[in-house]
Coordinates of C-alpha atoms in Angstrom, one line a residue:
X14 CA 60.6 106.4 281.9
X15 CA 57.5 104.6 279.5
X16 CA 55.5 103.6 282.5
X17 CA 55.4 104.0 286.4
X18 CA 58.0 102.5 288.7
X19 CA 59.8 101.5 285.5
X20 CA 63.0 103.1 284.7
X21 CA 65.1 102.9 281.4
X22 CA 68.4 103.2 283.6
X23 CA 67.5 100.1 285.3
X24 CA 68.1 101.6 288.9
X25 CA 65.8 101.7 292.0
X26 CA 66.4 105.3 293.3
X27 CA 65.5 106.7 290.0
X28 CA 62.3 104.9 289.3
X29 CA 61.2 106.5 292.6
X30 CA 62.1 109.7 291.7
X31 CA 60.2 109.1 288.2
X32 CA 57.2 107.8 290.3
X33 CA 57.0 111.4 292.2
X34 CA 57.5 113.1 288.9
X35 CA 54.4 111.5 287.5
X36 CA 52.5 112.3 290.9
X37 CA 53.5 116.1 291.1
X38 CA 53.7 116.9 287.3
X39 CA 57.0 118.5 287.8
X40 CA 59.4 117.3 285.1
X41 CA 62.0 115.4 286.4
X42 CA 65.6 116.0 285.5
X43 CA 68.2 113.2 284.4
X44 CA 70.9 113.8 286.7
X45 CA 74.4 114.1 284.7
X46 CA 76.2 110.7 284.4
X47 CA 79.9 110.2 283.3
X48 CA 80.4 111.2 279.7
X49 CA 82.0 107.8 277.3
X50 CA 85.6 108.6 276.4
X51 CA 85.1 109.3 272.5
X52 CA 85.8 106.2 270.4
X53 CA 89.4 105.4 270.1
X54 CA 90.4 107.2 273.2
X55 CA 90.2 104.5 275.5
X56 CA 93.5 104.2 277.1
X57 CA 94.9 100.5 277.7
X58 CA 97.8 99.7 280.0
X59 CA 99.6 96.9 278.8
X60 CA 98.4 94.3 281.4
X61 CA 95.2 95.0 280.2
X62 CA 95.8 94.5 276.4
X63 CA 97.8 91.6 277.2
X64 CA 94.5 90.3 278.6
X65 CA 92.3 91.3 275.9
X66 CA 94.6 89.5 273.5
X67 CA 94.6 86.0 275.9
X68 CA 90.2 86.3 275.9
X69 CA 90.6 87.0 272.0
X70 CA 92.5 83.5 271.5
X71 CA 90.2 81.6 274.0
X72 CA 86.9 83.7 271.8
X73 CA 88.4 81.9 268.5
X74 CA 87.0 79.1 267.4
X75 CA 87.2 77.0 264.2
X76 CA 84.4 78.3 261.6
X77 CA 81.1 75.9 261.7
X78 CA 80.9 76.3 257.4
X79 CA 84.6 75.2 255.7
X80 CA 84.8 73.3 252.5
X81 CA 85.1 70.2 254.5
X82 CA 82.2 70.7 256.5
X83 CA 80.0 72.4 253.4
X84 CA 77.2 71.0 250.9
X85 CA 79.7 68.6 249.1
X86 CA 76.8 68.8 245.9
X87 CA 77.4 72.5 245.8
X88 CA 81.1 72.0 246.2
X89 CA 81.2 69.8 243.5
X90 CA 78.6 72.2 241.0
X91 CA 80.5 73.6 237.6
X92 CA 79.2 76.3 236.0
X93 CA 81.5 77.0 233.1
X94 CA 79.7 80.4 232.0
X95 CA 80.7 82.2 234.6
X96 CA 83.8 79.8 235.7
X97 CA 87.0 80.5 236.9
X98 CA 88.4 82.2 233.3
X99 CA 85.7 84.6 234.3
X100 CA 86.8 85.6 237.6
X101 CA 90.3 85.6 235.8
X102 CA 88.5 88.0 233.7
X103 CA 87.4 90.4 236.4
X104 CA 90.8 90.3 237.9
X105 CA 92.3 91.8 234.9
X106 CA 90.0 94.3 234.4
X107 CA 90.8 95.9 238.2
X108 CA 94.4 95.6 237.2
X109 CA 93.4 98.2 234.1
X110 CA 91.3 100.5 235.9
X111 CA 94.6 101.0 238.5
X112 CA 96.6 101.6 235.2
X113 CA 98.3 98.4 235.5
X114 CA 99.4 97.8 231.4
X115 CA 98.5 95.0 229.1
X116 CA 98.4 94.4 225.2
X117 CA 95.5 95.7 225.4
X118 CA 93.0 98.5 226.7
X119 CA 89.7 96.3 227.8
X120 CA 88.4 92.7 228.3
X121 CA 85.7 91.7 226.2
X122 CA 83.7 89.1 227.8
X123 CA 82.6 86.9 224.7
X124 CA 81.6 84.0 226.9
X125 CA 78.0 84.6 227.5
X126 CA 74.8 85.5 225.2
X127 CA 74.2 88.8 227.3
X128 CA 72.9 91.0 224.2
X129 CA 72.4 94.3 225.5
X130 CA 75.7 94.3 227.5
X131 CA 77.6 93.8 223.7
X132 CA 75.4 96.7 222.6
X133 CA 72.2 95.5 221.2
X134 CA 69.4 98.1 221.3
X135 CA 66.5 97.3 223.4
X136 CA 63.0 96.5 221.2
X137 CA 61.3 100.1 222.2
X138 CA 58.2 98.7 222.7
X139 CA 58.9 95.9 225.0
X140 CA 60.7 98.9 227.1
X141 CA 58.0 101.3 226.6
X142 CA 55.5 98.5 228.1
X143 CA 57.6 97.8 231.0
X144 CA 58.0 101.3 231.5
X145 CA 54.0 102.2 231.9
X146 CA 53.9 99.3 234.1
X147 CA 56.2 100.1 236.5
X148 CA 55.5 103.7 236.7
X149 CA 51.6 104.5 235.5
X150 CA 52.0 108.0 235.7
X151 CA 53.0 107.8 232.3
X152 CA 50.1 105.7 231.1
X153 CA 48.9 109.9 230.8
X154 CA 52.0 111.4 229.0
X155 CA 51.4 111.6 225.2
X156 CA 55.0 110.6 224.5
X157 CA 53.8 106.9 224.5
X158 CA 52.1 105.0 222.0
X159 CA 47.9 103.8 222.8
X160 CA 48.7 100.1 222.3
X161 CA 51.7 100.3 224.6
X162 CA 49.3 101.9 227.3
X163 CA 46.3 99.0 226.2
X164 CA 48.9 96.3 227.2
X165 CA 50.2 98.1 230.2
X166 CA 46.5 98.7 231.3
X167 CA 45.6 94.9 231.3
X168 CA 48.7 93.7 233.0
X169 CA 48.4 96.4 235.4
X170 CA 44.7 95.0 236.0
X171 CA 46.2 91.4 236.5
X172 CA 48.5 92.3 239.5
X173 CA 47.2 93.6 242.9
X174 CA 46.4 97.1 243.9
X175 CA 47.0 97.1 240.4
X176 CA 51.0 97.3 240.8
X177 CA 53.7 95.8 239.5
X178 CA 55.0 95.5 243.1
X179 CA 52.4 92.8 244.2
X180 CA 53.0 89.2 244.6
X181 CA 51.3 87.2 241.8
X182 CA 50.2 83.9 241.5
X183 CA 52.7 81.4 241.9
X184 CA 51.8 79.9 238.2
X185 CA 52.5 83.9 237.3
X186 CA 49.6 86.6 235.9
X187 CA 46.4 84.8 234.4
X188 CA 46.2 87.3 231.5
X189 CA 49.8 86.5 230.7
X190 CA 49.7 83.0 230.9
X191 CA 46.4 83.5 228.7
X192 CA 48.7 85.7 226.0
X193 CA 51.2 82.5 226.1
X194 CA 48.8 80.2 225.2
X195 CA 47.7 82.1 222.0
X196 CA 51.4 82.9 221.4
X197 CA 51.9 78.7 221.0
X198 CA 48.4 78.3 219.1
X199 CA 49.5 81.1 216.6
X200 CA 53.3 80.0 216.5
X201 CA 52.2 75.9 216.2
X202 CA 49.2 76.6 213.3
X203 CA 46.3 76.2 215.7
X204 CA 47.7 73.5 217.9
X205 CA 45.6 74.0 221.2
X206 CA 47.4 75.8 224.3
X207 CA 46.0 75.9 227.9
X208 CA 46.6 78.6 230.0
X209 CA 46.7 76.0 233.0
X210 CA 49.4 74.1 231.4
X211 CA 51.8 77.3 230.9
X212 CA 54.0 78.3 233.7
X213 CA 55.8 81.6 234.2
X214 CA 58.9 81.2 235.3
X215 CA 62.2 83.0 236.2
X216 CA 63.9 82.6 233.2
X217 CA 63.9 79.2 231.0
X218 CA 66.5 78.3 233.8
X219 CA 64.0 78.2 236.5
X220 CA 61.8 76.1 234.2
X221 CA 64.4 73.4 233.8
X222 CA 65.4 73.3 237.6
X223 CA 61.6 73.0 238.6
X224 CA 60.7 70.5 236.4
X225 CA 64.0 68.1 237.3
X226 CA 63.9 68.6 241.0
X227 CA 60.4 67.1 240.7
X228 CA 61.6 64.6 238.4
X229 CA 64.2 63.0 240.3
X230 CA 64.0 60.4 243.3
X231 CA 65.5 56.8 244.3
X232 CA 68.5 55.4 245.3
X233 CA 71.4 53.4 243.5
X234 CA 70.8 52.0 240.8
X235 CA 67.0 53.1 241.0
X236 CA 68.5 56.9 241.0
X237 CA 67.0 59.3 238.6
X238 CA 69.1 59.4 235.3
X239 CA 69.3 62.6 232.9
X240 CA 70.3 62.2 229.3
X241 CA 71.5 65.7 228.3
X242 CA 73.6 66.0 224.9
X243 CA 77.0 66.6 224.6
X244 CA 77.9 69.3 224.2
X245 CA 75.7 70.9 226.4
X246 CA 74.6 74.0 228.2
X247 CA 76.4 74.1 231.6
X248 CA 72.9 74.4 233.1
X249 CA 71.9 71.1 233.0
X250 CA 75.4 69.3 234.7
X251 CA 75.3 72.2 237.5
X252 CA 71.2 70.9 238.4
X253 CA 71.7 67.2 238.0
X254 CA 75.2 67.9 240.3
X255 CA 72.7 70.0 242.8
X256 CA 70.3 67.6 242.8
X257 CA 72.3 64.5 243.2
X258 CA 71.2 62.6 239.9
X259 CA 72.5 60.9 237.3
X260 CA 74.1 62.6 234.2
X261 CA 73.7 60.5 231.5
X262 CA 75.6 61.9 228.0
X263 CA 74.3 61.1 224.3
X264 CA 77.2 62.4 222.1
X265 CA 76.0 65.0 218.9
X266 CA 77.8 64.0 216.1
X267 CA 80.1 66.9 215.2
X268 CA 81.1 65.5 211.7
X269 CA 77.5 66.1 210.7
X270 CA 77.1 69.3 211.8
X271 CA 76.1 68.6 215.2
X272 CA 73.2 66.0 214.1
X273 CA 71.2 64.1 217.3
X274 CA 71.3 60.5 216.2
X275 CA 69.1 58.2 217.8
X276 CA 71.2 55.1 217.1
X277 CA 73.5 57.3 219.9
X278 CA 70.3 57.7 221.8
X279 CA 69.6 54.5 222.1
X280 CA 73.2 53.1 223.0
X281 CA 73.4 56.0 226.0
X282 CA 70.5 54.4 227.4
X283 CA 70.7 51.0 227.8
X284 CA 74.5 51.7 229.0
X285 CA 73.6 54.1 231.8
X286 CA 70.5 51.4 232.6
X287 CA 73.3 49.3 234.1
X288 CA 73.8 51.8 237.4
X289 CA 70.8 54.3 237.1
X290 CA 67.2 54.6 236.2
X291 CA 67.1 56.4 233.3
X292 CA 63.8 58.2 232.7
X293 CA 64.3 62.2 231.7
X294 CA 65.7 63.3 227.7
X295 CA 66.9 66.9 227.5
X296 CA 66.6 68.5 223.7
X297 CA 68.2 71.9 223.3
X298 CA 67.2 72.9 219.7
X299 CA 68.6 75.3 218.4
X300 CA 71.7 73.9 220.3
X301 CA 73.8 75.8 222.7
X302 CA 76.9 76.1 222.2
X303 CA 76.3 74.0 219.1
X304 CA 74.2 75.7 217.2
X305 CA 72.7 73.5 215.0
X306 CA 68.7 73.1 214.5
X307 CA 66.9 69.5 214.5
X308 CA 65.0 68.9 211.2
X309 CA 61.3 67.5 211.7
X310 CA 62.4 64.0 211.2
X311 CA 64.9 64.3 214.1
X312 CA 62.1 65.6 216.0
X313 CA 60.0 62.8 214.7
X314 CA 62.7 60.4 216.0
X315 CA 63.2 61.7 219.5
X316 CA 59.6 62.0 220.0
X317 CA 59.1 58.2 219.0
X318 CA 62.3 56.9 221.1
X319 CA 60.7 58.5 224.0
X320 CA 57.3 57.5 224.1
X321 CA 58.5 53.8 223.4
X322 CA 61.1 54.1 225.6
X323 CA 58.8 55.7 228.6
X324 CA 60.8 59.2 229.0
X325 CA 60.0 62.6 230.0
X326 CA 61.5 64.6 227.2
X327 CA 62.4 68.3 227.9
X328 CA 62.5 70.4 224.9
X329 CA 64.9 73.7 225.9
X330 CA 63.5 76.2 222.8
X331 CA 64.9 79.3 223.8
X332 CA 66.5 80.3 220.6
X333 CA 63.5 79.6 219.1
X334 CA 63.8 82.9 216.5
X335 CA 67.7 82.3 216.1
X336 CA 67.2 80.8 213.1
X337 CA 69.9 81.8 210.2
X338 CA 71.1 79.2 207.7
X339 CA 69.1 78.6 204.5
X340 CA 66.7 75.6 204.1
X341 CA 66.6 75.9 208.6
X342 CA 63.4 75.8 210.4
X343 CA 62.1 76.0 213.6
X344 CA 59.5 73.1 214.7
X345 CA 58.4 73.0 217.7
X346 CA 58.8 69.8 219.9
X347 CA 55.1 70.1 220.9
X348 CA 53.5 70.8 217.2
X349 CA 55.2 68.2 216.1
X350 CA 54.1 65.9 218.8
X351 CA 50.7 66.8 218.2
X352 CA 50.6 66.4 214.2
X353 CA 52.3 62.8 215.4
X354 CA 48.6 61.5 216.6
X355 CA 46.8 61.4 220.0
X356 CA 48.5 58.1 220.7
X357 CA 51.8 60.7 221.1
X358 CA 50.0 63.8 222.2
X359 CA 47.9 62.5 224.6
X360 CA 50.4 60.3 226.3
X361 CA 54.2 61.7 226.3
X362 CA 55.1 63.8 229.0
X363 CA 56.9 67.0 227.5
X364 CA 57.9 70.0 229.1
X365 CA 59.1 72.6 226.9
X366 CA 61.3 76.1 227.7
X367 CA 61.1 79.7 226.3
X368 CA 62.9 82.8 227.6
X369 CA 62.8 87.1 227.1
X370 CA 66.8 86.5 227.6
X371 CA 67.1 85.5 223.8
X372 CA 66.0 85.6 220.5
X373 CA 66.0 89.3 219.2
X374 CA 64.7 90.2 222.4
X375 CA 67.6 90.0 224.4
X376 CA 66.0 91.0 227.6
X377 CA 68.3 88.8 229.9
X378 CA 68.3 90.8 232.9
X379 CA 64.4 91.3 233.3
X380 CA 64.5 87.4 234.0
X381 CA 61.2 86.2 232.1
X382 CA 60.3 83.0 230.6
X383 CA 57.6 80.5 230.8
X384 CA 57.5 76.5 230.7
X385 CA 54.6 74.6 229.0
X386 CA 53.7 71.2 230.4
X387 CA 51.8 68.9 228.5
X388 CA 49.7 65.3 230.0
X389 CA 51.0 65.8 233.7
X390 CA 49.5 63.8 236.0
X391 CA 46.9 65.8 237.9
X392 CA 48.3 65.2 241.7
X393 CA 51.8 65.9 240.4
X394 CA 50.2 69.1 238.5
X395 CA 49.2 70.4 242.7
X396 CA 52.8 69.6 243.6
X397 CA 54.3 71.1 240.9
X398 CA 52.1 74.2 241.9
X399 CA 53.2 73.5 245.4
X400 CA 57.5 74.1 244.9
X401 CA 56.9 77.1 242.4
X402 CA 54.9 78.5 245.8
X403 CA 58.0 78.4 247.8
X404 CA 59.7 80.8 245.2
X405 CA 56.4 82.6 245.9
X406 CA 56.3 83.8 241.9
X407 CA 58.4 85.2 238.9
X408 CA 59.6 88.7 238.9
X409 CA 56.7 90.6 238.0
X410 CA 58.5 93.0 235.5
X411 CA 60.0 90.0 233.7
X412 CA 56.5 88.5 233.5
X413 CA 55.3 92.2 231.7
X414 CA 58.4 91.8 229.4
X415 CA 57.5 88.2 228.7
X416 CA 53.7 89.4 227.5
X417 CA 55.0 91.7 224.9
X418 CA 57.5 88.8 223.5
X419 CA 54.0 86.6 223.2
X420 CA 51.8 89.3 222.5
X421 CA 53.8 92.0 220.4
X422 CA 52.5 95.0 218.1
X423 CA 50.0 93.5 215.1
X424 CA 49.5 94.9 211.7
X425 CA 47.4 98.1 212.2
X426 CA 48.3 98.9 215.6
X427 CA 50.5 102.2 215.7
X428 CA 53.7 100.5 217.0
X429 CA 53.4 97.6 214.6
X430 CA 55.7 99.6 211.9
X431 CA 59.1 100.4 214.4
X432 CA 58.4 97.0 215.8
X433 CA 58.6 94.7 212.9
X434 CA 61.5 97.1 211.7
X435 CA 63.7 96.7 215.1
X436 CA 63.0 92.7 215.2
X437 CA 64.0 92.2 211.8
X438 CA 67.4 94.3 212.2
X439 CA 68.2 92.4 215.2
X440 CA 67.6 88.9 213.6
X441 CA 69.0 89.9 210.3
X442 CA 72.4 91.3 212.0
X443 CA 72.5 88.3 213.8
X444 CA 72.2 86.0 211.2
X445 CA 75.2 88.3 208.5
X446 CA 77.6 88.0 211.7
X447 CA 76.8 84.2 212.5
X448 CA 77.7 83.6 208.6
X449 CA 80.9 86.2 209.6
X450 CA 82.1 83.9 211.9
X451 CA 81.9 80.9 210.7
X452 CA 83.8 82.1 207.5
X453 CA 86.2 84.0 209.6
X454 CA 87.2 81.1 212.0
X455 CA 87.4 78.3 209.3
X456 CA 90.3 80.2 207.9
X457 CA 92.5 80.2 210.4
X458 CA 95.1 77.3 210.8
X459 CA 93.8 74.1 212.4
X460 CA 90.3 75.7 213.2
X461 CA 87.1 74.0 212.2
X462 CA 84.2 75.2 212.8
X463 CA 80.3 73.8 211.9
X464 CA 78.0 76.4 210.1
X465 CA 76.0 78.3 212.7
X466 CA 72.8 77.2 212.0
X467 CA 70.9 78.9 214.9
X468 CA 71.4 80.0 218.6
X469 CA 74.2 83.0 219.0
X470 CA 77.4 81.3 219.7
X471 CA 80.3 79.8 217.3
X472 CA 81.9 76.6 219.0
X473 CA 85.1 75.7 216.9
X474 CA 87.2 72.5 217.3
X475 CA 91.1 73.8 217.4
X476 CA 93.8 72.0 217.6
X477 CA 96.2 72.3 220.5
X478 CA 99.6 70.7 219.9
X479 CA 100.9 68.1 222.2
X480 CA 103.5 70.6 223.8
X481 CA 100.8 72.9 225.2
X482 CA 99.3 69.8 226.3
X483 CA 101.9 69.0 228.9
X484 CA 102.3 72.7 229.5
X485 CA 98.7 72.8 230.4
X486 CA 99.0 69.4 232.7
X487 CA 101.9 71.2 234.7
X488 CA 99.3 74.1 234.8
X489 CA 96.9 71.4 236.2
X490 CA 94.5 72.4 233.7
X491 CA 92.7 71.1 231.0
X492 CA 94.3 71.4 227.6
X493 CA 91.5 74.2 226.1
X494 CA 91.0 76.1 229.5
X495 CA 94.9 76.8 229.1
X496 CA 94.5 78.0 225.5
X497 CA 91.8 79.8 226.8
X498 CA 93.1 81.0 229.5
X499 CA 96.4 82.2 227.6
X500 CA 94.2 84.1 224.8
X501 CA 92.4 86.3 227.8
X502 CA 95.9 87.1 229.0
X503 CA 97.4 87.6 225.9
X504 CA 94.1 89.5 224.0
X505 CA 91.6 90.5 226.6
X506 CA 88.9 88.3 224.8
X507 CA 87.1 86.0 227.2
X508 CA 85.4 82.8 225.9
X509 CA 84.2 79.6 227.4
X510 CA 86.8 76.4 227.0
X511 CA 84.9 73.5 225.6
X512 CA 86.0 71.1 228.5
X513 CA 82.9 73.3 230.2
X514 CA 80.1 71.9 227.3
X515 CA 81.4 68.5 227.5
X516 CA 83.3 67.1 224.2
X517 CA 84.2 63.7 222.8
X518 CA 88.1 62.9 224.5
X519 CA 91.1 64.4 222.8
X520 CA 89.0 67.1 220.9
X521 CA 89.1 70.3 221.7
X522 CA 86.8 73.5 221.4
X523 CA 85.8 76.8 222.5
X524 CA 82.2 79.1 223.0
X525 CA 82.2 82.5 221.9
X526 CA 79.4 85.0 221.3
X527 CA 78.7 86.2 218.1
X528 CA 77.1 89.5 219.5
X529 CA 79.1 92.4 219.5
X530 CA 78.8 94.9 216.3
X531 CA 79.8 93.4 213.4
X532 CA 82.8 95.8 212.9
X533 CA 84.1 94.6 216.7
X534 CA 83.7 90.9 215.7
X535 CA 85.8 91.2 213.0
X536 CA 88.1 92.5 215.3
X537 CA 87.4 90.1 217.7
X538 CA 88.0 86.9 215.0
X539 CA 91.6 88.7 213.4
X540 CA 93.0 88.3 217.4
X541 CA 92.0 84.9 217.8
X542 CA 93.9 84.6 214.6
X543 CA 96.8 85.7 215.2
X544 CA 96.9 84.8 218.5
X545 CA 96.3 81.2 217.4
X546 CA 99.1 81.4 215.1
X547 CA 101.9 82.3 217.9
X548 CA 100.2 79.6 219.6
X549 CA 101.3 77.2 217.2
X550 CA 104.6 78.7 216.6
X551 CA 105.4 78.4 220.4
X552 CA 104.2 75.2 220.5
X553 CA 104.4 73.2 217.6

């Protein structure tokens, strides 16, 4: 009993008897009630259970959420990354943990640029800074390095109660955002940054969504079109699908290594101007699953064919430092718009993408990135700032591993030495085993694969003879999600079909990873080899 003349049990004669309690002070006892049968004694007769079963049936009741009843834009979404030859993929690897056999002893999932999970090492420093921010107790321990503990320090003074556990601003930290700004200047040759155009984000992904959500509106023909190459990262069909717009496909031109062509540009446009309103151009340089890497007169091109053709170009530039082939480089979409004259900087829209989960980083889990938009219109600026809110901010941890990727160790510092040493083996591994590949594939029968310029994938065009064709239509699959599909039951290697990417009709392709140690690649490459080459004997 809490309070007078009220009694838990809910019955009159005891709330008395509690009332007298309280007036005598004598402690009242609980008189003894019937114990409950212990659970799953409870003895039935059949009359009773066949009661129970007749209020069961008349308690059912068809489900509010079924597919026919669901979000038909999130029934329709794609994701090929993580599609159904994934889920095929986990499937086989329970059947090998109960010791069910196969030709082989593990799956290795090749169809997506997770680094650490194919064994790259973590950069010690980035670690070491996330470390002291998450647990300062260490910023004491001698074991870490003083400008480690300098960074940590500053973040740690950026978030409140000076804990990585705080909400930050929605835009993300201010000394951050500050650190990305002088990260572009330094990267773009002096090319000014503001810290109130730089947004941190969950991941480039977050970025992209953001920014097109905001972008698209109307109806019909006045609907919000996307031009997005093809092939293209699934990313971009999955948020147009979400958000009900308009996918609009420019083809790369695979016979020239993947090249953007703005004669193709120009003819996507004016088609799709017939049932949409065409007003957003997606870049993703270096390409994914392509790989190639625009030249500055490309750049030059796009930027021009934009800003006379009124679009807001989105420049995805998260492999950024995957950058392999000879005579390569990276420009920048905003340097070059800038160096193009303040008729083009001061006027195109541009929104441009970067990302912890790539690069020699490889920090994909911590979930940090940042988006830089440049000559937004101040009232869409407070609504922008207004839909990051309801995401309330970035993970806080992936906004510390973002400040080291923009603000890492400089000559003089004592990390500066391990550093440099760890970034260069990453990049220059990567670039020997994207050379690997591409030699590797090119030699097997009725492969063809495009140098890998940049990015971390190889995306060959194989040919898949007409008998697995019709094999795959009784499937009721696509031609290269049955080769695929086959070569993870046959192999254990899991790669993405290019059907996924988008390709031109009647050519065929695949994404796979070039990140697992050399020595495993090799091994990787010699099965799709010969398991390519019983392909063709089955079915040629």
């Amino acid at each position: 009993c809490q309070v007078p003349g009220v009694c838990r049990s809910g019955r009159t004669d005891m709330a008395l008897r509690c009332v007298a309690s309280l007036a005598t002070g004598r402690q009242l006892r609980r008189p003894r009630l019937p114990r409950p049968a212990r659970e799953g004694s409870v003895r039935w007769s059949s009359a009773a259970k066949a009661s129970a079963v007749k209020i069961n049936e008349k308690a059912s009741r068809e489900r509010i959420l079924t597919l026919e009843s669901m979000n038909p834009l999130v029934k329709g979404l794609e994701y090929a990354v993580r599609g159904p030859i994934v889920l095929k993929a986990g499937e086989i690897e329970k059947e090998l943990r109960k010791g069910i056999k196969k030709p082989f002893t593990e799956v290795i999932k090749a169809n997506i640029g997770d680094a650490h999970a194919m064994g790259q090492r973590p950069i010690t420093f980035l670690r070491q800074v996330v470390a002291l921010c998450t647990y300062p107790n260490l910023l004491d321990s001698p074991s870490f390095p003083e400008d480690a503990k300098a960074r940590a320090r500053r973040i740690l003074q950026g978030c409140g109660g000076n804990s990585l556990g705080s909400y930050t601003a929605s835009q993300g930290i201010n000394c951050i955002r500050e650190d990305v700004a002088a990260y572009i200047e330094r990267r773009d040759g002096g090319v000014p940054a503001d810290p109130d155009n730089i947004y941190l984000t969950t991941g480039a992904s977050d970025g992209i969504t953001s920014i097109l959500k905001i972008l698209v509106s109307g109806g019909g023909k006045s609907r919000t079109g996307v031009m997005i190459p093809i092939p293209q990262y699934p990313l971009y069909s999955a948020a147009i699908s979400d958000l009900d717009a308009i996918q609009v496909n420019y083809y790369l031109d695979e016979e020239n290594c993947w090249a953007l062509n703005v004669n193709e540009l120009r003819r996507s446009l004016y088609e799709a101007k017939s049932y949409c309103n065409p007003k957003v151009l997606c870049i993703i340089n270096p390409g994914n699953p392509t790989g190639q890497v625009q030249t500055r007169k490309c750049i030059e091109d796009v930027i021009h064919f934009a800003w006379e053709e009124k679009l807001f170009l989105l420049a995805d530039e998260v492999y950024q430092d995957n950058v392999y082939s000879e005579g390569c480089q990276f420009h920048s979409f905003k340097k070059i718009l800038y160096e193009m004259g303040p008729e083009y900087y001061n006027n195109l829209e541009l929104a441009s993408f970067h990302s912890t989960s790539k690069g020699y980083m490889g920090e994909c889990g911590y979930r940090g990135g940042y988006m830089e938009v440049l000559n937004l219109h101040p009232d869409i600026k407070g609504q922008l700032v207004k839909l990051l809110s309801v995401r309330l901010c970035p993970p806080v941890s992936g906004q510390a591993a973002l400040d080291v990727v923009v603000n890492p160790p400089v000559p003089g510092e004592e990390s500066y030495a391990q550093f440099i040493k760890e970034k260069e083996s990453v990049l220059n591994n990567l670039a020997k085993k994207a050379k690997l590949a591409e030699d590797m594939i090119n030699k097997v029968p009725g492969f063809q694969c495009n140098p890998l310029q940049g990015a971390m994938y190889a995306f060959p065009r194989i040919f898949i003879p007409s008998k697995a064709i019709e094999e795959a239509k009784a499937h009721k699959m696509v031609p290269d999600m049955f080769y695929c599909m086959k070569l993870l039951e046959e192999t254990g290697l899991c790669v993405v079909p290019g059907s996924g990417f988008g390709q031109k009709e009647g050519t065929y392709h695949f994404r796979m990873t070039i990140l697992p140690p050399a020595e495993k690649l090799k091994i990787l490459l010699e099965k799709v080899k010969d398991f390519h080459i019983k392909f063709l004997e089955k079915y040629a």
